[in-house]
Coordinates of C-alpha atoms in Angstrom, one line a residue:
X189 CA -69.6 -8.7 98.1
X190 CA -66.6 -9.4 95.9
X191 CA -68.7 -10.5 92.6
X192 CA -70.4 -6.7 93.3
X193 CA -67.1 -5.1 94.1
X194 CA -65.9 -6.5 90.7
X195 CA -69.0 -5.7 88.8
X196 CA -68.3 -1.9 89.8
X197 CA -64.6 -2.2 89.3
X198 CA -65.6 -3.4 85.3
X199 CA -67.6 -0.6 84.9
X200 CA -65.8 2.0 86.4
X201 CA -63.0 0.6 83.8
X202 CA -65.4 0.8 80.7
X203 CA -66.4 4.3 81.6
X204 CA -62.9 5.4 82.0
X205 CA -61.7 4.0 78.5
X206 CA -65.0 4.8 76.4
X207 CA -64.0 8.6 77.9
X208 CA -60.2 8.6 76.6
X209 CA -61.4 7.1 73.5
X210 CA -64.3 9.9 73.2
X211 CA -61.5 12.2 73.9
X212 CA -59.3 10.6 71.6
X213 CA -61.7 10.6 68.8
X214 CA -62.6 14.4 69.3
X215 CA -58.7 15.5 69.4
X216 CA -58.0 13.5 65.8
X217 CA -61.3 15.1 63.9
X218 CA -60.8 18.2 65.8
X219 CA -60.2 21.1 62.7
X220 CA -56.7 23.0 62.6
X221 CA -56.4 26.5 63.0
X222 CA -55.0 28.2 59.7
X223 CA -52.6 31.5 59.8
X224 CA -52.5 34.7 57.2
X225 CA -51.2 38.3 56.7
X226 CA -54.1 41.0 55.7
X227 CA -53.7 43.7 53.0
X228 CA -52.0 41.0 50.2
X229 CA -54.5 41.7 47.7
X230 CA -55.8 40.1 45.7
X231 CA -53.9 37.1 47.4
X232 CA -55.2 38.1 50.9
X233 CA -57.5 40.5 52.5
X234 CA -60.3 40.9 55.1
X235 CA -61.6 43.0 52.6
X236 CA -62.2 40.6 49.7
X237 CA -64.5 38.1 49.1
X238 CA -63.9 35.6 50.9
X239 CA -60.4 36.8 52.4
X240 CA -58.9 36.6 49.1
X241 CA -58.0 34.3 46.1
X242 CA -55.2 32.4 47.9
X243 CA -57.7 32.0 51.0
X244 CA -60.5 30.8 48.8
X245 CA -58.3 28.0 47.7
X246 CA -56.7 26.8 50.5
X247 CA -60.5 26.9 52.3
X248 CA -61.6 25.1 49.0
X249 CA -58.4 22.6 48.8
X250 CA -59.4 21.5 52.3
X251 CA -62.7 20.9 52.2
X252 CA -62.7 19.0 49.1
X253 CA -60.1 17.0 50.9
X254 CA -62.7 16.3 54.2
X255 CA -60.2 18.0 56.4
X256 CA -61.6 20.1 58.8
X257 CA -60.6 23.8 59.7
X258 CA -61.9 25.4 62.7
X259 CA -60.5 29.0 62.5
X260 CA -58.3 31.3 60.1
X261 CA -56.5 33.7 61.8
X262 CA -54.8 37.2 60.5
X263 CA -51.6 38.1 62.4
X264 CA -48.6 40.2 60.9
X265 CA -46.7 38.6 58.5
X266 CA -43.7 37.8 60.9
X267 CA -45.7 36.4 64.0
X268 CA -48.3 34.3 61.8
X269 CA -44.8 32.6 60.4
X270 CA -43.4 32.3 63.9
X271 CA -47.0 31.4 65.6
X272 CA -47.0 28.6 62.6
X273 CA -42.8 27.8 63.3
X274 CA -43.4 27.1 67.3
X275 CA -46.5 24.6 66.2
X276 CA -49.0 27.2 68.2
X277 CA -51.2 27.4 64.9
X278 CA -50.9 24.5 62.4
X279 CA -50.4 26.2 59.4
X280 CA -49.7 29.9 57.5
X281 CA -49.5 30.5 54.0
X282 CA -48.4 32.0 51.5
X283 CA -44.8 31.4 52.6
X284 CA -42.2 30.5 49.5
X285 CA -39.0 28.3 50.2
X286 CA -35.2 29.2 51.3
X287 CA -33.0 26.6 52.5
X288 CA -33.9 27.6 56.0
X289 CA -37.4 27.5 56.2
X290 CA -36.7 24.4 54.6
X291 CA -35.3 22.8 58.0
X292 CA -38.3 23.9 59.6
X293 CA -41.6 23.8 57.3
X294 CA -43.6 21.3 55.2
X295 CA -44.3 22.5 52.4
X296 CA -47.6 21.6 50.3
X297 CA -47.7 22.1 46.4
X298 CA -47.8 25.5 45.3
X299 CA -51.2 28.0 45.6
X300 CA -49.2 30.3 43.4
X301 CA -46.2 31.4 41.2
X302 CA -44.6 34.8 42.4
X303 CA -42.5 37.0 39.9
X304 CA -40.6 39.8 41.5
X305 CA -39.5 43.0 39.8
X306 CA -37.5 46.5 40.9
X307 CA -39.5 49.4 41.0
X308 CA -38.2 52.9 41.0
X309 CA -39.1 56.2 40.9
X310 CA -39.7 57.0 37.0
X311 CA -37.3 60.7 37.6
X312 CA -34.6 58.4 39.0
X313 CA -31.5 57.4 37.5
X314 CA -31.7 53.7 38.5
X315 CA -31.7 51.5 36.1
X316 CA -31.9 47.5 36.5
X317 CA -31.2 45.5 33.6
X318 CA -29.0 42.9 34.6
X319 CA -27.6 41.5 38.0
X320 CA -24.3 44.2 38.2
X321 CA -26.7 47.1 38.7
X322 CA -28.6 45.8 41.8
X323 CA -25.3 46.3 43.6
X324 CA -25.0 48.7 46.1
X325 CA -28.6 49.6 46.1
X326 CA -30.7 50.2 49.0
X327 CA -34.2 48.2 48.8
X328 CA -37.5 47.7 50.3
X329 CA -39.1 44.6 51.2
X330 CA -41.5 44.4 54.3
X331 CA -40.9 42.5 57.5
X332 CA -42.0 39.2 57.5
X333 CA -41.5 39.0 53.4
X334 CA -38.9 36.7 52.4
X335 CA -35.8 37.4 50.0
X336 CA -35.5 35.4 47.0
X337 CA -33.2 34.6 43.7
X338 CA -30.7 37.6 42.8
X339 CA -31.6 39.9 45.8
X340 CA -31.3 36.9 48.4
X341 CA -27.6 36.3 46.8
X342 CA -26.7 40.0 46.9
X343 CA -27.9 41.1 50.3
X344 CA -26.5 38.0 51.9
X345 CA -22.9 38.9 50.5
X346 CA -23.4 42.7 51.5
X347 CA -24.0 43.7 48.9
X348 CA -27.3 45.3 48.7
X349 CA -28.9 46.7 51.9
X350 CA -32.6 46.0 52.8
X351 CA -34.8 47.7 54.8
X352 CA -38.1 45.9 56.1
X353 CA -40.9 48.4 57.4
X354 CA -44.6 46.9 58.3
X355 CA -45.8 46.6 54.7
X356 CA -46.0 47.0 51.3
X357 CA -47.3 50.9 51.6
X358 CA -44.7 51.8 53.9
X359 CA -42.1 50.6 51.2
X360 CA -43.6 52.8 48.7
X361 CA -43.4 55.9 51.1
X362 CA -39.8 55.4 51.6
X363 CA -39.3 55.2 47.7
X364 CA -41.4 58.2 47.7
X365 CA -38.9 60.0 50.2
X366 CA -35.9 58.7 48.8
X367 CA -35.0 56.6 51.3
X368 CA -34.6 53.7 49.2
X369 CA -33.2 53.2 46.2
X370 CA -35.9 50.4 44.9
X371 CA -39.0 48.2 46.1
X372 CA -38.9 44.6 45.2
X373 CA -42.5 43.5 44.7
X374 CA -44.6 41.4 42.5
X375 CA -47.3 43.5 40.5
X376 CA -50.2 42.9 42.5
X377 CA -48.8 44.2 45.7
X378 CA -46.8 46.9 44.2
X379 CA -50.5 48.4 42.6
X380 CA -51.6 48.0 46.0
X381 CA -48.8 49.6 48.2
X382 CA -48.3 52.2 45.4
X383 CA -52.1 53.4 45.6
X384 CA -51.8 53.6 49.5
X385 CA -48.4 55.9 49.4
X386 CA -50.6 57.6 47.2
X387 CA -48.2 58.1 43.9
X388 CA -49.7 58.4 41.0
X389 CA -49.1 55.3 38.9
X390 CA -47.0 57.2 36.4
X391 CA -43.9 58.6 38.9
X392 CA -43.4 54.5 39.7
X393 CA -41.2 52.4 36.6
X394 CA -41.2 49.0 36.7
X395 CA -38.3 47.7 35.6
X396 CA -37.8 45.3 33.0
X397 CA -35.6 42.2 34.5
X398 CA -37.1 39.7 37.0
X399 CA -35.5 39.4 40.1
X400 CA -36.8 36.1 41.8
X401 CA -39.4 33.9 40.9
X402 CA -41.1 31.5 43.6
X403 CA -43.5 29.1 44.2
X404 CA -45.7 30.1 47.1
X405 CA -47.4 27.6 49.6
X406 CA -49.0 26.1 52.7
X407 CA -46.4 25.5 55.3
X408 CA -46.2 23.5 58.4
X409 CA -44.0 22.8 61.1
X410 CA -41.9 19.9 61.3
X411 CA -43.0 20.0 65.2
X412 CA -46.5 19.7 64.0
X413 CA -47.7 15.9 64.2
X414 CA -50.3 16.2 61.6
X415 CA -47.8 17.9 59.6
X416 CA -47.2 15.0 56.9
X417 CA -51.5 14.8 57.4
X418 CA -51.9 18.4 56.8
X419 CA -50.1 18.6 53.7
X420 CA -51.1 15.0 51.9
X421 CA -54.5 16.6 52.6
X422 CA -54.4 19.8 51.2
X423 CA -52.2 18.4 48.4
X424 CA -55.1 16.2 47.4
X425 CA -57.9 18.6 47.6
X426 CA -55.7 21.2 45.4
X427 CA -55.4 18.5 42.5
X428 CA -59.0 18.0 42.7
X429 CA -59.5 21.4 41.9
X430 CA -56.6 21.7 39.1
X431 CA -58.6 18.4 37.4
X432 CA -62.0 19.4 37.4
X433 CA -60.9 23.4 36.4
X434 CA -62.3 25.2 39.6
X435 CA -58.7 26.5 40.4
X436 CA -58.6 28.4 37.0
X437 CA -62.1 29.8 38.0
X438 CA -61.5 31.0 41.1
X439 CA -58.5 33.0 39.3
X440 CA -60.8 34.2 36.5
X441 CA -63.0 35.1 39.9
X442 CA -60.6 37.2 40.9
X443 CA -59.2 38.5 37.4
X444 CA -56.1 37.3 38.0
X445 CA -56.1 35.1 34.9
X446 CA -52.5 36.7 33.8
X447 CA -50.5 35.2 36.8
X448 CA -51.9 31.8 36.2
X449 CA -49.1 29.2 35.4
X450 CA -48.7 27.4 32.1
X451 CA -50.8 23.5 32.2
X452 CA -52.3 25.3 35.5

């Protein structure tokens, strides 16, 4: 009676441990679940080809890597970044770097090189050459978008004003009704919210200086245990694309050959 009670014990025992180590095994290879904003073109959209050039890479990046991902999800700008901050969803992208989201993120290598400029109404009387003349000014930069080199300084001394509507559009529109003084974009998404507010191409000026340039990237939270996993990963499978030249190609893909980096 004993040796069979023990017999039954022992197996009971197996059963129970091959489980948790079933378990264990499915949680590790199980794929992460990956956050963006729509209507970035040509970075992001549901509308693209394969949701975009920065979503083609990142998909590419981790699959030459062997990491799985299960599911991309597209979420507002600001709750993607705070879905992605709380450790809900592992990671968002493109997200560039401030000091903050520094104390909070992982960041990978950068997908992309940003270049912002001022854009005003060509009949307006603003003019932004150098850093004096930004001051003062009301600007446009949507919710969830972050504030970087000149305008970051200014606004967080008071002295520029920002207002953040949904998107890209909607800052164009408030140009458009005078509302703000300038929109700080890069070009892509300035052709794209300036076609949506429906101006004509010719009453928008860019202006001439640059007023923040950033990398852009994956980000992860530092709550996120497969953070420092995450990142080496998609780290790895990026350079394999830089090396054998398919991250050029998926730019010429996407004709965006004139925002691609120097030794890219």
């Amino acid at each position: 009676m004993r040796r069979e009670w023990l017999r039954q014990t022992l197996s009971l025992f197996f059963l129970v441990g091959f489980s948790i180590g079933i378990k264990a095994a499915w949680a590790q290879d199980k794929g992460i679940t990956i956050v963006t904003g729509d209507d970035y073109p040509p970075i992001t959209s549901q509308k693209l080809k394969h949701g975009g050039l920065g979503l083609r890479i990142v998909m590419r990046a981790f699959e030459l890597a062997q990491f799985p991902v299960e599911k991309v999800k597209w979420q507002p700008w600001a709750r993607g970044y705070s879905l992605t901050q709380s450790g809900v969803l592992d990671a968002a992208f493109p997200w560039g770097p401030t000091p903050e989201r520094y104390k909070i993120f992982y960041f990978s290598d950068p997908i992309l090189h940003m270049t912002n400029y001022a854009y005003v109404l060509e009949k307006s009387d603003v003019s932004i050459h150098q850093r004096k003349d930004l001051k003062g000014k009301v600007y446009c930069n949507p919710n969830g978008y972050g504030d970087f080199g000149v305008i970051k300084e200014l606004k967080e001394k008071n002295l520029m004003k920002r207002e953040a509507p949904l998107n890209m559009v909607s800052c164009f529109k408030m140009l458009k009704e005078g509302r703000v003084d300038l929109v700080v974009s890069p070009q892509w998404d300035a052709d794209y919210g300036i076609s949506g507010a429906k101006l004509d191409m010719d009453t928008v000026r860019r202006e001439p200086m640059k007023v923040a340039q950033t990398p852009l990237s994956l980000i992860v939270s530092l709550k996120n245990k497969r953070g420092p996993e995450i990142i080496s990963a998609f780290n790895k499978g990026l350079k394999k694309m830089k090396e054998t030249g398919e991250f050029i190609r998926i730019y010429h893909e996407f004709g965006f050959d004139e925002f691609l980096e120097p030794n890219s």
